[in-house]
Amino acid sequence: MSESLSAVVVAAGRSQRMGFDKLLTPLDGRPLLIHTLERLLKTELPSEIILVVRPGSEAEMQAVVAPLNEKGQIRLVPGGAQRQDSVSAGLQAVSAASEFVLVHDAARPFVTRELIDVVLAGAKLSDAAVCGAPCSDSLKEVAEDGLVTQTIDRSKLWTVQTPQIFRTSLLLEAYAFALQSGETFTDDTAVVEKMGHPVRIVLYNGINLKVTTPADWKLAEAYLRLGNVESGPGMMLRKHLHDMNNHLTPLLGYAYLLVNEFPEEDSRPRKFATSIQLASERCQTTTADMQKLVRELFPRKAE
């Protein structure tokens, strides 16, 4: 899987709504950009990461990411004036052997393997996929004077995020088409849709915050601290799941012994004992799945 997946991380913005360079400012002790790249590298899925940066910032960015780039997976390219110009520049640097390409915002530091897996599965079905969620807020169309002109039916509306994953040849073709059209796009799936190709949307309810405003910054910092400090919810969940496993292990052993206490001809008590054993096995499997999710949402720095 990883041999055919490339990643284009867009880090060429100017953080105008934030008021400072958010990507290089320390967030819970390390630059926001580093959090995003570390999470992406930890998934072990992309074989290469193309980091698109502001023209003129290459040397500074190279120095920032150098500690993460021991294997040479991260390559820097200068971006353009608009987001689509930056993505297009990143695409041109993608390996010719790349089968799928993942486009991700550098300001989304909570990417996980689970998230990439579910979007990649959608891209394998439809050649283009994006994660998102149904709109939960009421939607209003507003005139320039601030007055509401209409309420919009939200029943079929979704908000979309990144990563967005495409068959590489499709996205290259779509961007060539967009260049000819002269239109401006702020979303990569919109580029593909404009060419007439359908995009599959997949539900993701996990934390996938994009840090755009000062309020987002505080929220992201809180999430990161909760996941890293020893007294946070991440540590608490790890402890509870560890304790649960400690209880389930002997329970499984007792259930196994109980099943073998009854001969096969004693169908009713043996069936009852078998049900206990099956329930214990399912609980252990569920606990293992929960432990995996907790490790992804609240990773320790050493993991």
PDB file of C-alpha atoms in Angstrom:
ATOM      1  CA  MET A   1       0.000   0.000   0.000  1.00  0.00           C
ATOM      2  CA  SER A   2       2.678   2.521   1.045  1.00  0.00           C
ATOM      3  CA  GLU A   3       4.758   1.992  -2.134  1.00  0.00           C
ATOM      4  CA  SER A   4       2.051   3.559  -4.315  1.00  0.00           C
ATOM      5  CA  LEU A   5       0.840   6.405  -2.070  1.00  0.00           C
ATOM      6  CA  SER A   6       2.423   9.863  -2.209  1.00  0.00           C
ATOM      7  CA  ALA A   7       1.484  12.796   0.014  1.00  0.00           C
ATOM      8  CA  VAL A   8       1.330  16.477  -0.903  1.00  0.00           C
ATOM      9  CA  VAL A   9       1.225  18.628   2.241  1.00  0.00           C
ATOM     10  CA  VAL A  10       0.219  22.224   1.558  1.00  0.00           C
ATOM     11  CA  ALA A  11       2.147  24.649   3.782  1.00  0.00           C
ATOM     12  CA  ALA A  12       2.372  27.719   1.540  1.00  0.00           C
ATOM     13  CA  GLY A  13      -0.312  29.881   3.180  1.00  0.00           C
ATOM     14  CA  ARG A  14       0.263  33.159   4.998  1.00  0.00           C
ATOM     15  CA  SER A  15      -1.881  32.555   8.124  1.00  0.00           C
ATOM     16  CA  GLN A  16      -3.766  35.819   7.574  1.00  0.00           C
ATOM     17  CA  ARG A  17      -6.693  34.904   9.844  1.00  0.00           C
ATOM     18  CA  MET A  18      -4.328  33.829  12.613  1.00  0.00           C
ATOM     19  CA  GLY A  19      -2.191  36.951  12.595  1.00  0.00           C
ATOM     20  CA  PHE A  20       1.136  35.072  12.920  1.00  0.00           C
ATOM     21  CA  ASP A  21       2.955  32.252  11.134  1.00  0.00           C
ATOM     22  CA  LYS A  22       0.984  29.406  12.706  1.00  0.00           C
ATOM     23  CA  LEU A  23       2.943  26.572  11.071  1.00  0.00           C
ATOM     24  CA  LEU A  24       6.275  27.529  12.640  1.00  0.00           C
ATOM     25  CA  THR A  25       4.952  28.776  15.981  1.00  0.00           C
ATOM     26  CA  PRO A  26       5.353  26.289  18.855  1.00  0.00           C
ATOM     27  CA  LEU A  27       2.119  24.497  19.739  1.00  0.00           C
ATOM     28  CA  ASP A  28       2.478  22.456  22.938  1.00  0.00           C
ATOM     29  CA  GLY A  29       6.245  22.821  22.624  1.00  0.00           C
ATOM     30  CA  ARG A  30       6.766  22.095  18.917  1.00  0.00           C
ATOM     31  CA  PRO A  31       5.824  23.850  15.647  1.00  0.00           C
ATOM     32  CA  LEU A  32       2.360  23.034  14.347  1.00  0.00           C
ATOM     33  CA  LEU A  33       3.916  21.816  11.081  1.00  0.00           C
ATOM     34  CA  ILE A  34       6.022  19.268  12.971  1.00  0.00           C
ATOM     35  CA  HIS A  35       2.947  17.815  14.690  1.00  0.00           C
ATOM     36  CA  THR A  36       1.294  17.285  11.294  1.00  0.00           C
ATOM     37  CA  LEU A  37       4.353  15.748   9.633  1.00  0.00           C
ATOM     38  CA  GLU A  38       5.091  13.498  12.626  1.00  0.00           C
ATOM     39  CA  ARG A  39       1.551  12.113  12.575  1.00  0.00           C
ATOM     40  CA  LEU A  40       1.733  11.567   8.826  1.00  0.00           C
ATOM     41  CA  LEU A  41       5.093   9.790   9.054  1.00  0.00           C
ATOM     42  CA  LYS A  42       3.839   7.672  11.929  1.00  0.00           C
ATOM     43  CA  THR A  43       1.111   6.147   9.727  1.00  0.00           C
ATOM     44  CA  GLU A  44       3.899   4.590   7.606  1.00  0.00           C
ATOM     45  CA  LEU A  45       1.636   4.871   4.548  1.00  0.00           C
ATOM     46  CA  PRO A  46       3.100   7.526   2.197  1.00  0.00           C
ATOM     47  CA  SER A  47       6.349   6.508   0.536  1.00  0.00           C
ATOM     48  CA  GLU A  48       7.138  10.186  -0.045  1.00  0.00           C
ATOM     49  CA  ILE A  49       5.943  13.537   1.297  1.00  0.00           C
ATOM     50  CA  ILE A  50       6.049  16.615  -0.917  1.00  0.00           C
ATOM     51  CA  LEU A  51       5.945  19.664   1.355  1.00  0.00           C
ATOM     52  CA  VAL A  52       4.792  22.752  -0.551  1.00  0.00           C
ATOM     53  CA  VAL A  53       6.098  25.946   1.094  1.00  0.00           C
ATOM     54  CA  ARG A  54       6.044  29.687   0.463  1.00  0.00           C
ATOM     55  CA  PRO A  55       8.604  30.770  -2.145  1.00  0.00           C
ATOM     56  CA  GLY A  56      11.643  32.130  -0.346  1.00  0.00           C
ATOM     57  CA  SER A  57      11.046  30.109   2.840  1.00  0.00           C
ATOM     58  CA  GLU A  58      12.666  26.895   1.604  1.00  0.00           C
ATOM     59  CA  ALA A  59      15.853  27.188   3.672  1.00  0.00           C
ATOM     60  CA  GLU A  60      13.993  27.989   6.883  1.00  0.00           C
ATOM     61  CA  MET A  61      11.489  25.171   6.340  1.00  0.00           C
ATOM     62  CA  GLN A  62      14.266  22.714   5.463  1.00  0.00           C
ATOM     63  CA  ALA A  63      15.951  23.457   8.778  1.00  0.00           C
ATOM     64  CA  VAL A  64      12.679  22.961  10.677  1.00  0.00           C
ATOM     65  CA  VAL A  65      11.854  19.563   9.152  1.00  0.00           C
ATOM     66  CA  ALA A  66      15.450  18.261   9.058  1.00  0.00           C
ATOM     67  CA  PRO A  67      15.114  16.268  12.333  1.00  0.00           C
ATOM     68  CA  LEU A  68      12.188  14.335  10.800  1.00  0.00           C
ATOM     69  CA  ASN A  69      13.829  13.733   7.455  1.00  0.00           C
ATOM     70  CA  GLU A  70      16.392  11.037   8.282  1.00  0.00           C
ATOM     71  CA  LYS A  71      15.019   8.732   5.568  1.00  0.00           C
ATOM     72  CA  GLY A  72      14.688  11.526   3.020  1.00  0.00           C
ATOM     73  CA  GLN A  73      10.931  11.063   2.656  1.00  0.00           C
ATOM     74  CA  ILE A  74      10.197  14.795   2.824  1.00  0.00           C
ATOM     75  CA  ARG A  75      10.996  16.930  -0.221  1.00  0.00           C
ATOM     76  CA  LEU A  76      10.311  20.661  -0.372  1.00  0.00           C
ATOM     77  CA  VAL A  77       8.959  22.565  -3.370  1.00  0.00           C
ATOM     78  CA  PRO A  78       7.921  26.235  -3.627  1.00  0.00           C
ATOM     79  CA  GLY A  79       4.210  26.906  -3.947  1.00  0.00           C
ATOM     80  CA  GLY A  80       2.252  29.577  -5.790  1.00  0.00           C
ATOM     81  CA  ALA A  81      -0.060  32.532  -5.253  1.00  0.00           C
ATOM     82  CA  GLN A  82      -3.238  30.432  -4.847  1.00  0.00           C
ATOM     83  CA  ARG A  83      -3.811  27.103  -3.115  1.00  0.00           C
ATOM     84  CA  GLN A  84      -4.423  25.367  -6.446  1.00  0.00           C
ATOM     85  CA  ASP A  85      -1.092  26.702  -7.725  1.00  0.00           C
ATOM     86  CA  SER A  86       0.640  25.185  -4.689  1.00  0.00           C
ATOM     87  CA  VAL A  87      -1.079  21.804  -5.069  1.00  0.00           C
ATOM     88  CA  SER A  88      -0.237  21.793  -8.769  1.00  0.00           C
ATOM     89  CA  ALA A  89       3.430  22.468  -7.957  1.00  0.00           C
ATOM     90  CA  GLY A  90       3.395  19.618  -5.455  1.00  0.00           C
ATOM     91  CA  LEU A  91       1.848  17.250  -7.978  1.00  0.00           C
ATOM     92  CA  GLN A  92       4.598  17.963 -10.473  1.00  0.00           C
ATOM     93  CA  ALA A  93       7.130  16.752  -7.895  1.00  0.00           C
ATOM     94  CA  VAL A  94       5.328  13.471  -7.157  1.00  0.00           C
ATOM     95  CA  SER A  95       7.128  10.304  -8.232  1.00  0.00           C
ATOM     96  CA  ALA A  96       6.121   8.873 -11.605  1.00  0.00           C
ATOM     97  CA  ALA A  97       5.525   5.528  -9.889  1.00  0.00           C
ATOM     98  CA  SER A  98       2.863   6.986  -7.602  1.00  0.00           C
ATOM     99  CA  GLU A  99      -0.531   5.309  -7.996  1.00  0.00           C
ATOM    100  CA  PHE A 100      -2.441   7.406  -5.459  1.00  0.00           C
ATOM    101  CA  VAL A 101      -1.771  10.884  -4.100  1.00  0.00           C
ATOM    102  CA  LEU A 102      -2.952  12.276  -0.783  1.00  0.00           C
ATOM    103  CA  VAL A 103      -3.426  16.038  -0.420  1.00  0.00           C
ATOM    104  CA  HIS A 104      -3.430  17.328   3.154  1.00  0.00           C
ATOM    105  CA  ASP A 105      -3.491  20.701   4.909  1.00  0.00           C
ATOM    106  CA  ALA A 106      -0.372  21.334   6.993  1.00  0.00           C
ATOM    107  CA  ALA A 107      -2.636  22.973   9.583  1.00  0.00           C
ATOM    108  CA  ARG A 108      -4.492  19.709  10.343  1.00  0.00           C
ATOM    109  CA  PRO A 109      -2.236  18.060  12.970  1.00  0.00           C
ATOM    110  CA  PHE A 110      -4.488  15.148  13.971  1.00  0.00           C
ATOM    111  CA  VAL A 111      -4.214  12.890  10.917  1.00  0.00           C
ATOM    112  CA  THR A 112      -4.192   9.157  11.758  1.00  0.00           C
ATOM    113  CA  ARG A 113      -3.667   5.887   9.926  1.00  0.00           C
ATOM    114  CA  GLU A 114      -7.329   5.046  10.506  1.00  0.00           C
ATOM    115  CA  LEU A 115      -8.344   8.251   8.716  1.00  0.00           C
ATOM    116  CA  ILE A 116      -6.036   7.670   5.749  1.00  0.00           C
ATOM    117  CA  ASP A 117      -7.122   4.024   5.464  1.00  0.00           C
ATOM    118  CA  VAL A 118     -10.815   4.913   5.203  1.00  0.00           C
ATOM    119  CA  VAL A 119     -10.235   7.664   2.602  1.00  0.00           C
ATOM    120  CA  LEU A 120      -7.844   5.483   0.592  1.00  0.00           C
ATOM    121  CA  ALA A 121     -10.445   2.704   0.531  1.00  0.00           C
ATOM    122  CA  GLY A 122     -12.918   5.193  -0.955  1.00  0.00           C
ATOM    123  CA  ALA A 123     -10.367   6.349  -3.540  1.00  0.00           C
ATOM    124  CA  LYS A 124      -9.753   2.764  -4.632  1.00  0.00           C
ATOM    125  CA  LEU A 125     -13.478   2.453  -5.348  1.00  0.00           C
ATOM    126  CA  SER A 126     -14.006   5.785  -7.126  1.00  0.00           C
ATOM    127  CA  ASP A 127     -10.499   7.133  -7.944  1.00  0.00           C
ATOM    128  CA  ALA A 128     -11.288  10.208  -5.803  1.00  0.00           C
ATOM    129  CA  ALA A 129     -12.367  10.432  -2.159  1.00  0.00           C
ATOM    130  CA  VAL A 130     -12.598  12.917   0.689  1.00  0.00           C
ATOM    131  CA  CYS A 131     -13.443  12.669   4.375  1.00  0.00           C
ATOM    132  CA  GLY A 132     -16.209  14.728   5.890  1.00  0.00           C
ATOM    133  CA  ALA A 133     -19.374  14.806   7.967  1.00  0.00           C
ATOM    134  CA  PRO A 134     -23.014  15.829   7.441  1.00  0.00           C
ATOM    135  CA  CYS A 135     -23.729  19.466   8.333  1.00  0.00           C
ATOM    136  CA  SER A 136     -25.023  19.770  11.879  1.00  0.00           C
ATOM    137  CA  ASP A 137     -25.529  23.551  11.977  1.00  0.00           C
ATOM    138  CA  SER A 138     -28.380  25.463  10.354  1.00  0.00           C
ATOM    139  CA  LEU A 139     -27.273  27.195   7.153  1.00  0.00           C
ATOM    140  CA  LYS A 140     -28.261  30.700   6.064  1.00  0.00           C
ATOM    141  CA  GLU A 141     -27.635  32.657   2.893  1.00  0.00           C
ATOM    142  CA  VAL A 142     -26.784  36.224   3.869  1.00  0.00           C
ATOM    143  CA  ALA A 143     -26.773  39.428   1.801  1.00  0.00           C
ATOM    144  CA  GLU A 144     -24.019  42.052   1.941  1.00  0.00           C
ATOM    145  CA  ASP A 145     -26.072  44.116   4.412  1.00  0.00           C
ATOM    146  CA  GLY A 146     -26.028  41.226   6.891  1.00  0.00           C
ATOM    147  CA  LEU A 147     -29.666  40.249   6.443  1.00  0.00           C
ATOM    148  CA  VAL A 148     -30.648  36.614   5.853  1.00  0.00           C
ATOM    149  CA  THR A 149     -32.042  36.002   2.371  1.00  0.00           C
ATOM    150  CA  GLN A 150     -32.918  32.319   2.822  1.00  0.00           C
ATOM    151  CA  THR A 151     -32.446  29.231   4.954  1.00  0.00           C
ATOM    152  CA  ILE A 152     -30.689  26.409   3.117  1.00  0.00           C
ATOM    153  CA  ASP A 153     -31.792  22.791   3.409  1.00  0.00           C
ATOM    154  CA  ARG A 154     -28.875  20.994   5.051  1.00  0.00           C
ATOM    155  CA  SER A 155     -30.219  17.448   4.684  1.00  0.00           C
ATOM    156  CA  LYS A 156     -27.891  16.641   1.770  1.00  0.00           C
ATOM    157  CA  LEU A 157     -24.994  18.912   2.716  1.00  0.00           C
ATOM    158  CA  TRP A 158     -21.637  17.777   4.108  1.00  0.00           C
ATOM    159  CA  THR A 159     -18.568  19.627   5.294  1.00  0.00           C
ATOM    160  CA  VAL A 160     -15.340  18.274   3.785  1.00  0.00           C
ATOM    161  CA  GLN A 161     -11.808  18.144   5.157  1.00  0.00           C
ATOM    162  CA  THR A 162      -8.432  16.727   4.239  1.00  0.00           C
ATOM    163  CA  PRO A 163      -6.817  14.325   3.533  1.00  0.00           C
ATOM    164  CA  GLN A 164      -8.287  14.005   0.081  1.00  0.00           C
ATOM    165  CA  ILE A 165      -6.961  11.061  -1.929  1.00  0.00           C
ATOM    166  CA  PHE A 166      -6.991  10.590  -5.702  1.00  0.00           C
ATOM    167  CA  ARG A 167      -5.594   8.304  -8.318  1.00  0.00           C
ATOM    168  CA  THR A 168      -2.512  10.306  -9.258  1.00  0.00           C
ATOM    169  CA  SER A 169      -3.140  10.273 -13.005  1.00  0.00           C
ATOM    170  CA  LEU A 170      -6.688  11.583 -12.430  1.00  0.00           C
ATOM    171  CA  LEU A 171      -5.617  14.543 -10.291  1.00  0.00           C
ATOM    172  CA  LEU A 172      -2.861  15.478 -12.746  1.00  0.00           C
ATOM    173  CA  GLU A 173      -5.401  15.425 -15.568  1.00  0.00           C
ATOM    174  CA  ALA A 174      -7.880  17.450 -13.505  1.00  0.00           C
ATOM    175  CA  TYR A 175      -5.335  20.159 -12.714  1.00  0.00           C
ATOM    176  CA  ALA A 176      -4.321  20.398 -16.367  1.00  0.00           C
ATOM    177  CA  PHE A 177      -8.016  20.841 -17.183  1.00  0.00           C
ATOM    178  CA  ALA A 178      -8.365  23.501 -14.464  1.00  0.00           C
ATOM    179  CA  LEU A 179      -5.388  25.421 -15.850  1.00  0.00           C
ATOM    180  CA  GLN A 180      -7.069  25.570 -19.247  1.00  0.00           C
ATOM    181  CA  SER A 181     -10.391  26.700 -17.758  1.00  0.00           C
ATOM    182  CA  GLY A 182      -8.827  29.622 -15.901  1.00  0.00           C
ATOM    183  CA  GLU A 183     -11.101  29.077 -12.880  1.00  0.00           C
ATOM    184  CA  THR A 184      -9.936  29.307  -9.274  1.00  0.00           C
ATOM    185  CA  PHE A 185     -10.563  26.412  -6.889  1.00  0.00           C
ATOM    186  CA  THR A 186      -9.989  26.195  -3.134  1.00  0.00           C
ATOM    187  CA  ASP A 187     -10.712  22.463  -2.877  1.00  0.00           C
ATOM    188  CA  ASP A 188      -9.040  19.647  -4.809  1.00  0.00           C
ATOM    189  CA  THR A 189     -12.209  17.560  -5.105  1.00  0.00           C
ATOM    190  CA  ALA A 190     -13.865  20.554  -6.802  1.00  0.00           C
ATOM    191  CA  VAL A 191     -11.143  20.424  -9.463  1.00  0.00           C
ATOM    192  CA  VAL A 192     -11.975  16.783 -10.170  1.00  0.00           C
ATOM    193  CA  GLU A 193     -15.735  17.443 -10.088  1.00  0.00           C
ATOM    194  CA  LYS A 194     -15.327  20.266 -12.619  1.00  0.00           C
ATOM    195  CA  MET A 195     -13.873  17.741 -15.043  1.00  0.00           C
ATOM    196  CA  GLY A 196     -17.020  15.628 -14.602  1.00  0.00           C
ATOM    197  CA  HIS A 197     -15.530  12.864 -12.457  1.00  0.00           C
ATOM    198  CA  PRO A 198     -17.507  11.755  -9.352  1.00  0.00           C
ATOM    199  CA  VAL A 199     -15.969  12.045  -5.889  1.00  0.00           C
ATOM    200  CA  ARG A 200     -16.784   9.651  -3.037  1.00  0.00           C
ATOM    201  CA  ILE A 201     -17.218  11.138   0.457  1.00  0.00           C
ATOM    202  CA  VAL A 202     -16.505   8.996   3.508  1.00  0.00           C
ATOM    203  CA  LEU A 203     -17.663   9.675   7.050  1.00  0.00           C
ATOM    204  CA  TYR A 204     -15.055  10.468   9.685  1.00  0.00           C
ATOM    205  CA  ASN A 205     -16.133  11.438  13.192  1.00  0.00           C
ATOM    206  CA  GLY A 206     -12.681  11.559  14.787  1.00  0.00           C
ATOM    207  CA  ILE A 207     -10.708  14.682  15.694  1.00  0.00           C
ATOM    208  CA  ASN A 208      -9.505  16.338  12.476  1.00  0.00           C
ATOM    209  CA  LEU A 209      -9.350  19.998  13.438  1.00  0.00           C
ATOM    210  CA  LYS A 210      -7.905  22.552  11.023  1.00  0.00           C
ATOM    211  CA  VAL A 211      -6.107  25.304  12.933  1.00  0.00           C
ATOM    212  CA  THR A 212      -7.282  28.520  11.294  1.00  0.00           C
ATOM    213  CA  THR A 213      -8.272  30.998  14.026  1.00  0.00           C
ATOM    214  CA  PRO A 214      -6.921  31.833  17.510  1.00  0.00           C
ATOM    215  CA  ALA A 215      -9.816  29.806  18.985  1.00  0.00           C
ATOM    216  CA  ASP A 216      -8.728  26.778  16.899  1.00  0.00           C
ATOM    217  CA  TRP A 217      -5.185  27.241  18.201  1.00  0.00           C
ATOM    218  CA  LYS A 218      -6.310  27.037  21.832  1.00  0.00           C
ATOM    219  CA  LEU A 219      -8.453  23.980  21.097  1.00  0.00           C
ATOM    220  CA  ALA A 220      -5.624  22.164  19.274  1.00  0.00           C
ATOM    221  CA  GLU A 221      -3.253  22.954  22.135  1.00  0.00           C
ATOM    222  CA  ALA A 222      -5.742  21.495  24.614  1.00  0.00           C
ATOM    223  CA  TYR A 223      -6.132  18.302  22.548  1.00  0.00           C
ATOM    224  CA  LEU A 224      -2.360  17.861  22.301  1.00  0.00           C
ATOM    225  CA  ARG A 225      -1.806  18.438  26.012  1.00  0.00           C
ATOM    226  CA  LEU A 226      -4.561  16.001  26.934  1.00  0.00           C
ATOM    227  CA  GLY A 227      -2.904  13.366  24.812  1.00  0.00           C
ATOM    228  CA  ASN A 228       0.651  13.917  26.037  1.00  0.00           C
ATOM    229  CA  VAL A 229       0.615  14.616  29.764  1.00  0.00           C
ATOM    230  CA  GLU A 230       0.668  11.673  32.150  1.00  0.00           C
ATOM    231  CA  SER A 231      -2.463  12.855  33.966  1.00  0.00           C
ATOM    232  CA  GLY A 232      -4.525  13.498  30.832  1.00  0.00           C
ATOM    233  CA  PRO A 233      -7.453  11.496  29.455  1.00  0.00           C
ATOM    234  CA  GLY A 234      -5.131   9.583  27.127  1.00  0.00           C
ATOM    235  CA  MET A 235      -3.186   8.175  30.058  1.00  0.00           C
ATOM    236  CA  MET A 236      -6.393   7.519  31.993  1.00  0.00           C
ATOM    237  CA  LEU A 237      -7.925   5.586  29.099  1.00  0.00           C
ATOM    238  CA  ARG A 238      -4.734   3.559  28.678  1.00  0.00           C
ATOM    239  CA  LYS A 239      -4.853   2.616  32.360  1.00  0.00           C
ATOM    240  CA  HIS A 240      -8.510   1.566  32.278  1.00  0.00           C
ATOM    241  CA  LEU A 241      -8.030  -0.511  29.127  1.00  0.00           C
ATOM    242  CA  HIS A 242      -4.922  -2.121  30.597  1.00  0.00           C
ATOM    243  CA  ASP A 243      -6.878  -3.030  33.740  1.00  0.00           C
ATOM    244  CA  MET A 244      -9.714  -4.416  31.631  1.00  0.00           C
ATOM    245  CA  ASN A 245      -7.293  -6.653  29.753  1.00  0.00           C
ATOM    246  CA  ASN A 246      -5.860  -7.874  33.054  1.00  0.00           C
ATOM    247  CA  HIS A 247      -9.354  -8.933  34.133  1.00  0.00           C
ATOM    248  CA  LEU A 248     -10.259 -10.470  30.772  1.00  0.00           C
ATOM    249  CA  THR A 249      -7.181 -12.689  30.566  1.00  0.00           C
ATOM    250  CA  PRO A 250      -8.080 -14.906  33.552  1.00  0.00           C
ATOM    251  CA  LEU A 251     -11.764 -14.752  32.582  1.00  0.00           C
ATOM    252  CA  LEU A 252     -10.884 -16.288  29.209  1.00  0.00           C
ATOM    253  CA  GLY A 253      -8.920 -19.005  30.960  1.00  0.00           C
ATOM    254  CA  TYR A 254     -11.797 -19.764  33.331  1.00  0.00           C
ATOM    255  CA  ALA A 255     -14.257 -19.864  30.425  1.00  0.00           C
ATOM    256  CA  TYR A 256     -12.040 -22.320  28.553  1.00  0.00           C
ATOM    257  CA  LEU A 257     -11.806 -24.562  31.598  1.00  0.00           C
ATOM    258  CA  LEU A 258     -15.559 -24.317  32.169  1.00  0.00           C
ATOM    259  CA  VAL A 259     -16.358 -25.403  28.608  1.00  0.00           C
ATOM    260  CA  ASN A 260     -14.168 -28.471  28.998  1.00  0.00           C
ATOM    261  CA  GLU A 261     -15.788 -29.376  32.331  1.00  0.00           C
ATOM    262  CA  PHE A 262     -18.948 -30.408  30.503  1.00  0.00           C
ATOM    263  CA  PRO A 263     -19.046 -33.339  28.086  1.00  0.00           C
ATOM    264  CA  GLU A 264     -20.567 -32.687  24.691  1.00  0.00           C
ATOM    265  CA  GLU A 265     -23.709 -34.662  25.576  1.00  0.00           C
ATOM    266  CA  ASP A 266     -24.515 -32.095  28.294  1.00  0.00           C
ATOM    267  CA  SER A 267     -25.633 -29.662  25.625  1.00  0.00           C
ATOM    268  CA  ARG A 268     -27.336 -27.035  27.779  1.00  0.00           C
ATOM    269  CA  PRO A 269     -24.554 -26.320  30.312  1.00  0.00           C
ATOM    270  CA  ARG A 270     -21.875 -26.684  27.601  1.00  0.00           C
ATOM    271  CA  LYS A 271     -23.728 -24.193  25.386  1.00  0.00           C
ATOM    272  CA  PHE A 272     -23.952 -21.791  28.317  1.00  0.00           C
ATOM    273  CA  ALA A 273     -20.218 -22.106  29.018  1.00  0.00           C
ATOM    274  CA  THR A 274     -19.392 -21.685  25.320  1.00  0.00           C
ATOM    275  CA  SER A 275     -21.415 -18.453  25.261  1.00  0.00           C
ATOM    276  CA  ILE A 276     -19.367 -17.115  28.187  1.00  0.00           C
ATOM    277  CA  GLN A 277     -16.152 -17.986  26.362  1.00  0.00           C
ATOM    278  CA  LEU A 278     -17.327 -16.317  23.137  1.00  0.00           C
ATOM    279  CA  ALA A 279     -18.406 -13.164  24.974  1.00  0.00           C
ATOM    280  CA  SER A 280     -15.019 -12.979  26.713  1.00  0.00           C
ATOM    281  CA  GLU A 281     -13.164 -13.338  23.404  1.00  0.00           C
ATOM    282  CA  ARG A 282     -15.258 -10.574  21.830  1.00  0.00           C
ATOM    283  CA  CYS A 283     -14.615  -8.289  24.807  1.00  0.00           C
ATOM    284  CA  GLN A 284     -10.880  -8.854  24.454  1.00  0.00           C
ATOM    285  CA  THR A 285     -11.008  -8.073  20.715  1.00  0.00           C
ATOM    286  CA  THR A 286     -12.987  -4.884  21.382  1.00  0.00           C
ATOM    287  CA  THR A 287     -10.512  -3.833  24.063  1.00  0.00           C
ATOM    288  CA  ALA A 288      -7.603  -4.320  21.636  1.00  0.00           C
ATOM    289  CA  ASP A 289      -9.385  -2.160  19.024  1.00  0.00           C
ATOM    290  CA  MET A 290     -10.003   0.537  21.638  1.00  0.00           C
ATOM    291  CA  GLN A 291      -6.349   0.482  22.693  1.00  0.00           C
ATOM    292  CA  LYS A 292      -5.308   1.009  19.077  1.00  0.00           C
ATOM    293  CA  LEU A 293      -7.666   3.973  18.720  1.00  0.00           C
ATOM    294  CA  VAL A 294      -6.439   5.542  21.982  1.00  0.00           C
ATOM    295  CA  ARG A 295      -2.816   5.231  20.789  1.00  0.00           C
ATOM    296  CA  GLU A 296      -3.736   7.064  17.580  1.00  0.00           C
ATOM    297  CA  LEU A 297      -5.760   9.827  19.241  1.00  0.00           C
ATOM    298  CA  PHE A 298      -3.435  10.275  22.243  1.00  0.00           C
ATOM    299  CA  PRO A 299       0.040   9.188  21.116  1.00  0.00           C
ATOM    300  CA  ARG A 300       2.950   9.265  23.517  1.00  0.00           C
ATOM    301  CA  LYS A 301       5.962  11.140  22.221  1.00  0.00           C
ATOM    302  CA  ALA A 302       8.021   7.942  22.330  1.00  0.00           C
ATOM    303  CA  GLU A 303       5.528   5.978  20.212  1.00  0.00           C
TER     304      GLU A 303
END
